Short mmCIF file of C-alpha atoms in Angstrom, two decimals:
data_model
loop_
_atom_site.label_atom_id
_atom_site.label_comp_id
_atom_site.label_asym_id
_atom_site.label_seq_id
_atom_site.Cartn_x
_atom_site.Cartn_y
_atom_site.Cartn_z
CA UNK A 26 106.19 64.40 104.80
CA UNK A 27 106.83 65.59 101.18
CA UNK A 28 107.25 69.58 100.35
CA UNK A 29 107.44 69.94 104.47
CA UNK A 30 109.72 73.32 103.67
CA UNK A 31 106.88 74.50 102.00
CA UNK A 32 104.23 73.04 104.12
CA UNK A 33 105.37 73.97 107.75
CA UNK A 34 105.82 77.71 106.71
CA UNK A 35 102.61 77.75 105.56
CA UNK A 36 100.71 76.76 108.59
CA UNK A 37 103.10 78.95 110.69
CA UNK A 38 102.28 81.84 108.54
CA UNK A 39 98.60 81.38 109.06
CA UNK A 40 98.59 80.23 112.72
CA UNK A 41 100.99 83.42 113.77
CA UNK A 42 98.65 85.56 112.14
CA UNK A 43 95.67 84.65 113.21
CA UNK A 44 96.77 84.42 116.69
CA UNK A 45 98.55 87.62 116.16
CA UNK A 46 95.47 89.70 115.15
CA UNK A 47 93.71 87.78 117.56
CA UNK A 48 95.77 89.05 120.83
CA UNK A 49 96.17 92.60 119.34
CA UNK A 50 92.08 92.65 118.88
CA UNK A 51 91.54 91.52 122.50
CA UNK A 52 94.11 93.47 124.15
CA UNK A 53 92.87 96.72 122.41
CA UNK A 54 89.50 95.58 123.63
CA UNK A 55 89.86 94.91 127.01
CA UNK A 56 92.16 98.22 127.22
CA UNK A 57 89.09 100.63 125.63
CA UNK A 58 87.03 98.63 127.22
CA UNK A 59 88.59 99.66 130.79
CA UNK A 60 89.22 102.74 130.19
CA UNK A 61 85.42 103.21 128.92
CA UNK A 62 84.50 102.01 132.47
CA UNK A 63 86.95 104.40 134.38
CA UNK A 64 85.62 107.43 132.12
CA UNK A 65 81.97 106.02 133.45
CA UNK A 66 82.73 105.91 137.12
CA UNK A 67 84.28 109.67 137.15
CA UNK B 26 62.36 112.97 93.87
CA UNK B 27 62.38 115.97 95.96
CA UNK B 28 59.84 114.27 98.42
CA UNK B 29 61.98 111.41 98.89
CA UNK B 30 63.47 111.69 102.84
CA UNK B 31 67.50 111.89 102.38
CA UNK B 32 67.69 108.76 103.65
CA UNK B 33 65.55 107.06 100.45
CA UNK B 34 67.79 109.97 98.14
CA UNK B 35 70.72 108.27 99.12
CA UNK B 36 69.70 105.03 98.44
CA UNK B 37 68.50 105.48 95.05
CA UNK B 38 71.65 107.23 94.28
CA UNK B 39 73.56 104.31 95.56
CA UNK B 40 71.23 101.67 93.70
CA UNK B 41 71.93 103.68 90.24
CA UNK B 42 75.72 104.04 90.99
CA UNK B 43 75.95 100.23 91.48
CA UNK B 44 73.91 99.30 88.10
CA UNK B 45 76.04 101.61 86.28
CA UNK B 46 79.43 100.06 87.76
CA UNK B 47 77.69 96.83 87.10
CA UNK B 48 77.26 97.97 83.24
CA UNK B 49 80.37 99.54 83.11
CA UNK B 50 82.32 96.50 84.36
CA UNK B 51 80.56 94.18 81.79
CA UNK B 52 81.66 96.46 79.09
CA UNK B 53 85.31 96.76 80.18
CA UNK B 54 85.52 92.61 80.40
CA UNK B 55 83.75 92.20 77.65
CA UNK B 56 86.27 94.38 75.69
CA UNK B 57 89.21 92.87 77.65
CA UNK B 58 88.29 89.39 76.28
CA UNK B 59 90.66 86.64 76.12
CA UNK B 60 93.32 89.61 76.08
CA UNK B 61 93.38 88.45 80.07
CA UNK B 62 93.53 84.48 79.02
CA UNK B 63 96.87 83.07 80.79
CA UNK B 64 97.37 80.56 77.69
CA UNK B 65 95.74 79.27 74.61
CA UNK B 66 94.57 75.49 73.64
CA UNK B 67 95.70 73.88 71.15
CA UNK B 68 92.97 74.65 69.17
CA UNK B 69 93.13 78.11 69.60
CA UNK B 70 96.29 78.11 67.88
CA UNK B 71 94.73 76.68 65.01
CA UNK B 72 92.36 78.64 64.90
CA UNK B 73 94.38 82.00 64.88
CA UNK B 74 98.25 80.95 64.08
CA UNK B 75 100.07 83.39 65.67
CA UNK B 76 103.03 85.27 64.31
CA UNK B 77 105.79 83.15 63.91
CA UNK B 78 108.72 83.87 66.43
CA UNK B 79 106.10 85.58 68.81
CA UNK B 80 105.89 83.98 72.66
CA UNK B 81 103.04 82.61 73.54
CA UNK B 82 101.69 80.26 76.25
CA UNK B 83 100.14 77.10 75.25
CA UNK B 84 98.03 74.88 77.35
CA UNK B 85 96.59 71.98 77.74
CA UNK B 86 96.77 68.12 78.71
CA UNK B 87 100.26 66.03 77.96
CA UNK B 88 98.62 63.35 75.41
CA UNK B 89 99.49 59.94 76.65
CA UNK B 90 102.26 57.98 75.55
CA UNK B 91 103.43 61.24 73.57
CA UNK B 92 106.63 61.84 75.86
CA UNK B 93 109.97 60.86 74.39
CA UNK B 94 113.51 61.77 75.89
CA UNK B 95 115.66 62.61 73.14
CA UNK B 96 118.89 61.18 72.96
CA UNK B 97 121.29 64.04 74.57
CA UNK B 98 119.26 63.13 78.11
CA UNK B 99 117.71 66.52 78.94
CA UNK B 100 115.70 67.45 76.37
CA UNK B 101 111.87 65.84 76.35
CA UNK B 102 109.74 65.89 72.99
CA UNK B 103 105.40 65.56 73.70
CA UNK B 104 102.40 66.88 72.09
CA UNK B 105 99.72 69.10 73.83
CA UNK B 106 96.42 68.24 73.64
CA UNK B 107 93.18 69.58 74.27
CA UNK B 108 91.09 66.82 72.70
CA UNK B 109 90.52 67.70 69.66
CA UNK B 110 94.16 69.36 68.16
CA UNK B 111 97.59 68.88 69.51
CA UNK B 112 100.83 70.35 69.13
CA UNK B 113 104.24 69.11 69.43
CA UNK B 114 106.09 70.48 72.11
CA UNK B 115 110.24 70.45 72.54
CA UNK B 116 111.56 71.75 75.93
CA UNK B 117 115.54 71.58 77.56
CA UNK B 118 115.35 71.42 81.07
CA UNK B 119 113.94 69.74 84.54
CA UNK B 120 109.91 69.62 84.50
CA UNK B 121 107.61 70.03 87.78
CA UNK B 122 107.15 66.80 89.73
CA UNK B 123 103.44 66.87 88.57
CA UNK B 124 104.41 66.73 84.67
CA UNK B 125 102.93 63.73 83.98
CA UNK B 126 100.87 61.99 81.14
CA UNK B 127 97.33 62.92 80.45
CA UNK B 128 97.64 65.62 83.72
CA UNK B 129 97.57 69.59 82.80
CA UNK B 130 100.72 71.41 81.41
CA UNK B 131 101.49 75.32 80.34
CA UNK B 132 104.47 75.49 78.60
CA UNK B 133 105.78 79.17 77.16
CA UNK B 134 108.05 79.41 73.96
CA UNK B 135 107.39 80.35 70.34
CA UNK B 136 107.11 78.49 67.54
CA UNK B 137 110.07 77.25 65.90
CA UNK B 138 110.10 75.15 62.49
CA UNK B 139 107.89 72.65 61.27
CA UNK B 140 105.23 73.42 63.31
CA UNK B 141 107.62 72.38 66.76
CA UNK B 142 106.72 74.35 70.24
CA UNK B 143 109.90 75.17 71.30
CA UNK B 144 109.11 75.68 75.15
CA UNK B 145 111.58 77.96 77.51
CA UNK B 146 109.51 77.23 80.75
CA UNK B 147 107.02 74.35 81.25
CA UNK B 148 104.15 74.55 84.06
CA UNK B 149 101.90 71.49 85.90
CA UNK B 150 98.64 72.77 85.98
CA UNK B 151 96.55 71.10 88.62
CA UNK B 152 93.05 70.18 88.26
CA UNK B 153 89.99 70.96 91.24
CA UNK B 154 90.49 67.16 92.05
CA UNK B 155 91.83 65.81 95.26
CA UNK B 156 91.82 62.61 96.69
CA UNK B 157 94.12 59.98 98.51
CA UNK B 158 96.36 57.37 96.36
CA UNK B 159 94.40 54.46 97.05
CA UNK B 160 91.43 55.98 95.86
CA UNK B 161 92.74 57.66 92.82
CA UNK B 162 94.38 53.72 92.37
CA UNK B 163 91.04 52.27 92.73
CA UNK B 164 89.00 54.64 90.69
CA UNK B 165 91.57 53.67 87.82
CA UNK B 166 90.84 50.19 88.48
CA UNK B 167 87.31 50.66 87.32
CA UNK B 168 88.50 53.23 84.83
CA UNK B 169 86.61 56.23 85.91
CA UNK B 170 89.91 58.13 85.80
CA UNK B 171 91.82 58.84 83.06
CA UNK C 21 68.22 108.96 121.33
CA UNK C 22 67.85 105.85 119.10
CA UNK C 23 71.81 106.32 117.53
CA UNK C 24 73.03 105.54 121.27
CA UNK C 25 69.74 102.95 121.98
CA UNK C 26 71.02 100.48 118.54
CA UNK C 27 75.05 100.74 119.74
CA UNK C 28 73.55 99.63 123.50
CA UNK C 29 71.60 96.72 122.31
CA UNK C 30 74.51 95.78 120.13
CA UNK C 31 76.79 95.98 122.95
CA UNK C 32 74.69 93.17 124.65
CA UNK C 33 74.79 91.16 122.34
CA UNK C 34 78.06 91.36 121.92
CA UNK C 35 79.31 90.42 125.16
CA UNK C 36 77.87 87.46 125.25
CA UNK C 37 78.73 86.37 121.42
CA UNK C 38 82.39 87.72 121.68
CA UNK C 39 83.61 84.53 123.82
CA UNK C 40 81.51 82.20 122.09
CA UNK C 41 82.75 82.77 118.81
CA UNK C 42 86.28 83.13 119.60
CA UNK C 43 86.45 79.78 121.58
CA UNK C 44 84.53 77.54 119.43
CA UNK C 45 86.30 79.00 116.46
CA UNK C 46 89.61 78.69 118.25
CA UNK C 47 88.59 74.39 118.81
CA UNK C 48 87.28 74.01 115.31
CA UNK C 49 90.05 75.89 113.91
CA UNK C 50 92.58 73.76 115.78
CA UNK C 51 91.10 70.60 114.79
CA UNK C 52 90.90 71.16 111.45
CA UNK C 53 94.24 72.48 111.07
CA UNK C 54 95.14 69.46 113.23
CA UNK C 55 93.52 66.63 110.63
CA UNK C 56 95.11 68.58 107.74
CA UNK C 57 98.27 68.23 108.84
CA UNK C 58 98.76 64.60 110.56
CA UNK C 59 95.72 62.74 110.02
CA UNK C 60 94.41 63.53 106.72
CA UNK C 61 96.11 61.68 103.21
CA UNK C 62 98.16 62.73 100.93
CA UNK C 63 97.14 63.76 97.34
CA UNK C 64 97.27 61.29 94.60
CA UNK C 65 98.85 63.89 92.40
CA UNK C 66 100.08 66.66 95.24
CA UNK C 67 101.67 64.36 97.51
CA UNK C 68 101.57 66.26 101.18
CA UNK C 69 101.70 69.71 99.74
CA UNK C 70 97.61 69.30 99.60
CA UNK C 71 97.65 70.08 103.44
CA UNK C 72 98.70 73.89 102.59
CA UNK C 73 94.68 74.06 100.75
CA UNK C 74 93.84 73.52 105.01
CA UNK C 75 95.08 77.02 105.32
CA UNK C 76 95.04 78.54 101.87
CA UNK C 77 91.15 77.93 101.33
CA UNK C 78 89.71 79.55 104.53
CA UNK C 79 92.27 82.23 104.10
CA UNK C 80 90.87 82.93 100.45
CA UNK C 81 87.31 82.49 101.76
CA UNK C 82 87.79 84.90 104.86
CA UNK C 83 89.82 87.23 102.13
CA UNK C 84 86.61 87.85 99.83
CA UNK C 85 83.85 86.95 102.64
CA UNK C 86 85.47 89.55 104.49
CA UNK C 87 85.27 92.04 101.42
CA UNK C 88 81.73 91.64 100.84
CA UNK C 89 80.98 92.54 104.89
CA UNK C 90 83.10 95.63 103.86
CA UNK C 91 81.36 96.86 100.93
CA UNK C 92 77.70 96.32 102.40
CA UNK C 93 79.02 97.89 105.91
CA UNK C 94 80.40 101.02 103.58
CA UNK C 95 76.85 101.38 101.81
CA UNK C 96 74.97 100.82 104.91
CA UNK C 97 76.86 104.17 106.33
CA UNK C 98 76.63 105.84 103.33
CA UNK C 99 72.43 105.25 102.86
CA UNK C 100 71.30 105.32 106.47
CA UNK C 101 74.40 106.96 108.29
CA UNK C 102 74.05 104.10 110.75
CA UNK C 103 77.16 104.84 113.28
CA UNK C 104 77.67 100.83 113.55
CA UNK C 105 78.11 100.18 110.65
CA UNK C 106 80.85 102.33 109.54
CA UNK C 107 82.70 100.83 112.68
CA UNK C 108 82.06 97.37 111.54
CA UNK C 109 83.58 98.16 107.91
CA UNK C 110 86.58 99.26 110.35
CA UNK C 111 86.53 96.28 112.63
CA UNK C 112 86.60 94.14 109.23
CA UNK C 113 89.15 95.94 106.81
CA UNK C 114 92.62 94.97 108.48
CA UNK C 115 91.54 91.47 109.10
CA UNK C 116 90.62 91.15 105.75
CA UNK C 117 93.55 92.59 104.31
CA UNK C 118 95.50 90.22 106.78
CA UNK C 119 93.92 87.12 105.44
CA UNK C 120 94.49 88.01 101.79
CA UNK C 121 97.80 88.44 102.37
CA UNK C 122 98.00 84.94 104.22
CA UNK C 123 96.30 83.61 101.06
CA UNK C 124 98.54 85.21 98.29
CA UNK C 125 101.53 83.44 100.42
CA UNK C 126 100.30 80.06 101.33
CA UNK C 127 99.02 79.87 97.36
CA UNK C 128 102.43 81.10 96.51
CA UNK C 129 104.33 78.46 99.13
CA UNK C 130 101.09 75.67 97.01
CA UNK C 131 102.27 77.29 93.73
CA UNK C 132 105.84 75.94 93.82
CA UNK C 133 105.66 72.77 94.57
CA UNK C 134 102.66 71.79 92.93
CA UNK C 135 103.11 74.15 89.34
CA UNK C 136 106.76 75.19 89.31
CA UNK C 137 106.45 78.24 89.99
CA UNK C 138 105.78 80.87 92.66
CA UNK C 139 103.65 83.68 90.80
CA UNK C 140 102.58 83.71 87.53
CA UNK C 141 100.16 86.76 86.46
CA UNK C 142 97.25 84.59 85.12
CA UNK C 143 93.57 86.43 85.95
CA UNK C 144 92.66 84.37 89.18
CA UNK C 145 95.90 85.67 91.25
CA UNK C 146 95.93 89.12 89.80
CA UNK C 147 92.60 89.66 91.16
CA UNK C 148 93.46 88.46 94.04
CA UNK C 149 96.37 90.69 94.18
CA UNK C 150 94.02 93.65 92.91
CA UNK C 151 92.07 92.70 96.33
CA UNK C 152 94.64 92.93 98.81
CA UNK C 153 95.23 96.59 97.16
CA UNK C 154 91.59 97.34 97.57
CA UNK C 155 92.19 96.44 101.47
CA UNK C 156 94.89 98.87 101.54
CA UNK C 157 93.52 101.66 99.94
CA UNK C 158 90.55 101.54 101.71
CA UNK C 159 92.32 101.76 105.14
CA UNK C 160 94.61 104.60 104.20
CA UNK C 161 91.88 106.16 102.72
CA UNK C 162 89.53 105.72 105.89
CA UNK C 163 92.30 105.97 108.58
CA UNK C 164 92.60 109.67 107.06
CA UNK C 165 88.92 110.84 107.06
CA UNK C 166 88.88 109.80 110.47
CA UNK C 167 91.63 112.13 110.88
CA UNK C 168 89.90 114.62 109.34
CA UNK C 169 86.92 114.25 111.03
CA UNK C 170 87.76 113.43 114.43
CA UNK C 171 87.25 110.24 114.60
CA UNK C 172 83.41 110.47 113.63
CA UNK C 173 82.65 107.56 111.11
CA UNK C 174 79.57 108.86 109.82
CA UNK C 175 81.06 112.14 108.38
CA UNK C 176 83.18 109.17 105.57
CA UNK C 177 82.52 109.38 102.31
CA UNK C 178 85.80 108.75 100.36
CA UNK C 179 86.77 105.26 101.93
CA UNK C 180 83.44 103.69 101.91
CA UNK C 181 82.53 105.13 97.91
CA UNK C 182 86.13 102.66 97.09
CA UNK C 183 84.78 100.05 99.27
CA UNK C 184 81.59 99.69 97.37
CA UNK C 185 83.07 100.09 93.90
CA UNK C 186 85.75 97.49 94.22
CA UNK C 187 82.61 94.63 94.97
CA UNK C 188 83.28 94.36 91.56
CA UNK C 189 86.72 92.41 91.61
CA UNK C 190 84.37 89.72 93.94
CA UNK C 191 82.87 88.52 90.72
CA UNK C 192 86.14 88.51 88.51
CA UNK C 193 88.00 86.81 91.78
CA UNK C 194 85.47 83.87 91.82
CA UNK C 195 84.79 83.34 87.77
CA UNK C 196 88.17 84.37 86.79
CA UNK C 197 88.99 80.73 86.71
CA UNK C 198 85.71 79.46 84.22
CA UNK C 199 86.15 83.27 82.19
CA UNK C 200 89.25 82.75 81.04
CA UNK C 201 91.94 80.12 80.99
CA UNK C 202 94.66 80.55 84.31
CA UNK C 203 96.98 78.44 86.12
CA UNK C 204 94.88 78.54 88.86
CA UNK C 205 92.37 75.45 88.87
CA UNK C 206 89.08 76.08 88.48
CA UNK C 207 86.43 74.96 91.78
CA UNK C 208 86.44 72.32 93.61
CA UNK C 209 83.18 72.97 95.45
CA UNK C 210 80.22 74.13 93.97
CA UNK C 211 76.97 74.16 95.48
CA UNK C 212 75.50 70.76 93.91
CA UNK C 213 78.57 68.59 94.35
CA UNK C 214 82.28 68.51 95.38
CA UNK C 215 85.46 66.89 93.60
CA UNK C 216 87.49 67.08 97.00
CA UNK C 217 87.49 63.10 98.13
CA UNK C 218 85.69 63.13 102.01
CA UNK C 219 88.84 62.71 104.09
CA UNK C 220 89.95 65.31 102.67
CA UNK C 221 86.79 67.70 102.75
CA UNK C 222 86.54 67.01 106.41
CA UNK C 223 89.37 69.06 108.07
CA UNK C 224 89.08 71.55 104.91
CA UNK C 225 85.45 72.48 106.35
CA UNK C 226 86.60 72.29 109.60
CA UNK C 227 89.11 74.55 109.39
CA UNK C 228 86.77 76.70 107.38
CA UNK C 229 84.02 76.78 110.09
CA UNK C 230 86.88 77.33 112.58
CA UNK C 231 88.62 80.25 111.15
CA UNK C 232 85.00 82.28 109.93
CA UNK C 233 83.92 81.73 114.11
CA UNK C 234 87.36 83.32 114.64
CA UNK C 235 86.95 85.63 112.02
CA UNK C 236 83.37 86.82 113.46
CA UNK C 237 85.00 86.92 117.19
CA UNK C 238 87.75 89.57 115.87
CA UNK C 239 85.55 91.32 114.33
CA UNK C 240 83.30 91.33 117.37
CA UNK C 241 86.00 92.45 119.70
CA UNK C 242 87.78 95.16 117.29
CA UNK C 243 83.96 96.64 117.05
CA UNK C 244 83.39 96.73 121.03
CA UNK C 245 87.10 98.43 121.12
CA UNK C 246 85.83 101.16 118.67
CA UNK C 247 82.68 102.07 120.53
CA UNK C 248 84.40 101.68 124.05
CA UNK C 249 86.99 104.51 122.55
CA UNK C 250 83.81 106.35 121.20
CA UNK C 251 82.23 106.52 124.63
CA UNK C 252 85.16 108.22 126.39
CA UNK C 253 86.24 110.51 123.79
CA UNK C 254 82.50 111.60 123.99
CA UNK C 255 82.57 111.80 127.60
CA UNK C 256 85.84 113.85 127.38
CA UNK C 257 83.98 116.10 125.02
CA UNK C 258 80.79 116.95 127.17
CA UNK C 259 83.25 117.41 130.64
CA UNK C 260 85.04 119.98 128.44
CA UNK C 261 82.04 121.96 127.10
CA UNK C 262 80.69 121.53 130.79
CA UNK C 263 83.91 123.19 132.25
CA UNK C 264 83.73 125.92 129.74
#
């Protein structure tokens, strides 16, 4: 593959990000999301 | 206006404060002009020489069969083209891998005597086409490209 | 009674489109990425360095597509004061900002390669720059009214008044390239026809669909955080005045 030192970082750039904001997004989620239910049940 | 509900208020007040940023926006691009143009065509040039010994970037397509190396190995000579003037262009140094005949080029310099471009940096500019080689080799076959 | 009913309904719906759109976009996305980068050809011009436009061009898209969910979010809270909707302008803003970012990059890691150069400061990536400081103006500026207000999004004013007035970079991003002459080549789809050969197109729209799913299921999941948060700060609040 030609330009793969620019291609590769590229995709890993994007991919890590994505998956990065991804994972944050759920985890905050599912954290309120608990704690929501806890606050419920009291 | 003072028997409109808040609600409606607000939303006349936001429908006015977008026209006027609409206005106001045309006006300030209208006044910026070319001012925010990245390079000027050949004929652009003509049309308003600028000062000599002032940079400038001048763009436009490498005319085919214009590029000559000149004999100390490093130095190219070509002539920008946009079709209808071109200039002659002299730059010292390694071009992009996409400098090519009849493809896009920006090159940035001043003008030096005898009407020469001498060029200090020289940039491919790519064009909104993409396809695969055999294609592109095809398509030249039947001369749509080029 | 009807600002809790709309967040309620909302919720629903949301539960059961939060998976959806975050798997599908997760399959599509990995497809396309997956053509783009082994089974897709090279450029006749580009060479491989095309395959970065699998990852530069939804990143672009999701960067201004992103923007315009802000700025009509912002004026829905200002006009109707609707609590969802400055949470959505919220949910949206740092994934937006993300993906501009991603996009000034990968063009930058494209520019290289394929122009000579890294950055130059021609009109179509100085708006684009100009939007990525939009992004984080608007979330300094919002992050402290909610400070200042306790967290209550329909009390904003500041943050969603720049959201709305930057909608007008949108324009300059997308015509900067036929207004004035850039680097930056001008598009390759338009509505009526395409200059992008079809094996090419294919993972490019792939991708596209892919990452906007994702983009949705984020968004999606960042909102139901927000009013999960709301719920037990309120609850905190009414157990306090009830002790009192």
């Amino acid at each position: 593959m030609t330009h793969a030192e620019f291609i590769y970082p590229s995709y890993a750039l994007t991919i890590a990000g994505m998956v990065g904001v991804l994972a944050w997004s759920w985890l905050a989620m599912r954290r309120a999301e608990a704690a929501a239910a806890k606050a419920k049940r009291r | 206006m003072s028997r409109l509900k808040p609600k409606h208020q607000r939303l006349v007040l936001l429908c006015a404060a977008l026209v006027a940023l609409g206005g106001a926006s045309t006006l300030a691009l209208t006044a910026l002009g070319d001012k925010a143009t990245y390079f000027y065509a050949p004929s652009d040039v003509f049309a308003h020489a600028p000062e000599p010994g002032t940079a400038i970037r001048l763009g436009g397509l490498v005319e085919r069969g214009s590029v000559a190396k000149q004999p100390d190995g490093l130095t190219i000579a070509f002539r920008v083209t946009d079709n209808a003037r071109e200039v002659p262009v002299r730059y010292t140094g390694i071009v992009p891998d996409l400098f090519r005949e009849g493809q896009g080029v920006i090159t940035e310099g001043r003008f030096g005597p005898g009407g020469v471009f001498m060029a200090d940096t020289v940039l491919a500019k790519h064009d909104e086409k993409y396809m695969p080689p055999e294609v592109a080799g095809s398509l030249h076959k039947v001369g749509r490209v080029g | 009674m009807h600002r809790f009913a709309n967040p309620a309904r909302f919720l629903r719906i949301a539960r059961v489109c939060t998976p959806l759109l975050t798997l599908s976009g997760l399959v599509l996305a990995a497809v396309g990425l997956w053509i783009g980068l082994f089974a897709s050809p090279p450029d006749y011009q580009q060479g491989d360095s095309v395959r970065i436009m699998y990852v530069h061009v939804p990143a672009a898209w999701l960067a201004s597509g992103g923007y315009l969910g802000l700025a009509i979010s912002s004026g829905v809270a200002l006009v109707w004061r609707h609590p969802l909707a400055g949470i959505a302008a919220r949910a949206i803003a740092p994934v937006g900002a993300l993906f501009t970012a991603i996009c000034l990059v990968t063009g930058s890691l494209w520019g290289k390669p394929t122009w000579g150069t890294y950055w130059v400061w021609d009109a179509r990536l100085t708006s684009m720059l100009v939007l990525l400081f939009l992004y984080i103006g608007y979330l300094a500026l919002a992050s402290a009214e909610d400070e200042r207000h306790g967290g209550d999004v329909t009390l904003e004013r500041g943050a969603a008044i720049l959201a709305i007035v930057g909608v007008v970079n949108l324009p300059i991003i997308k015509f900067s390239v036929e207004w004035w002459n850039t680097l930056h080549q001008g598009p390759s789809i338009t509505l009526t026809k395409s200059t992008i050969d079809p094996a090419m197109l294919l993972p490019l729209l792939t991708s596209l669909a892919g990452f906007s799913l994702l983009f949705g299921g984020i968004v999606l999941m960042r909102m139901r955080a927000a009013l999960a948060r709301q719920m037990v700060e309120a609850r905190g609040r009414r157990l306090a005045e009830a002790y009192a």
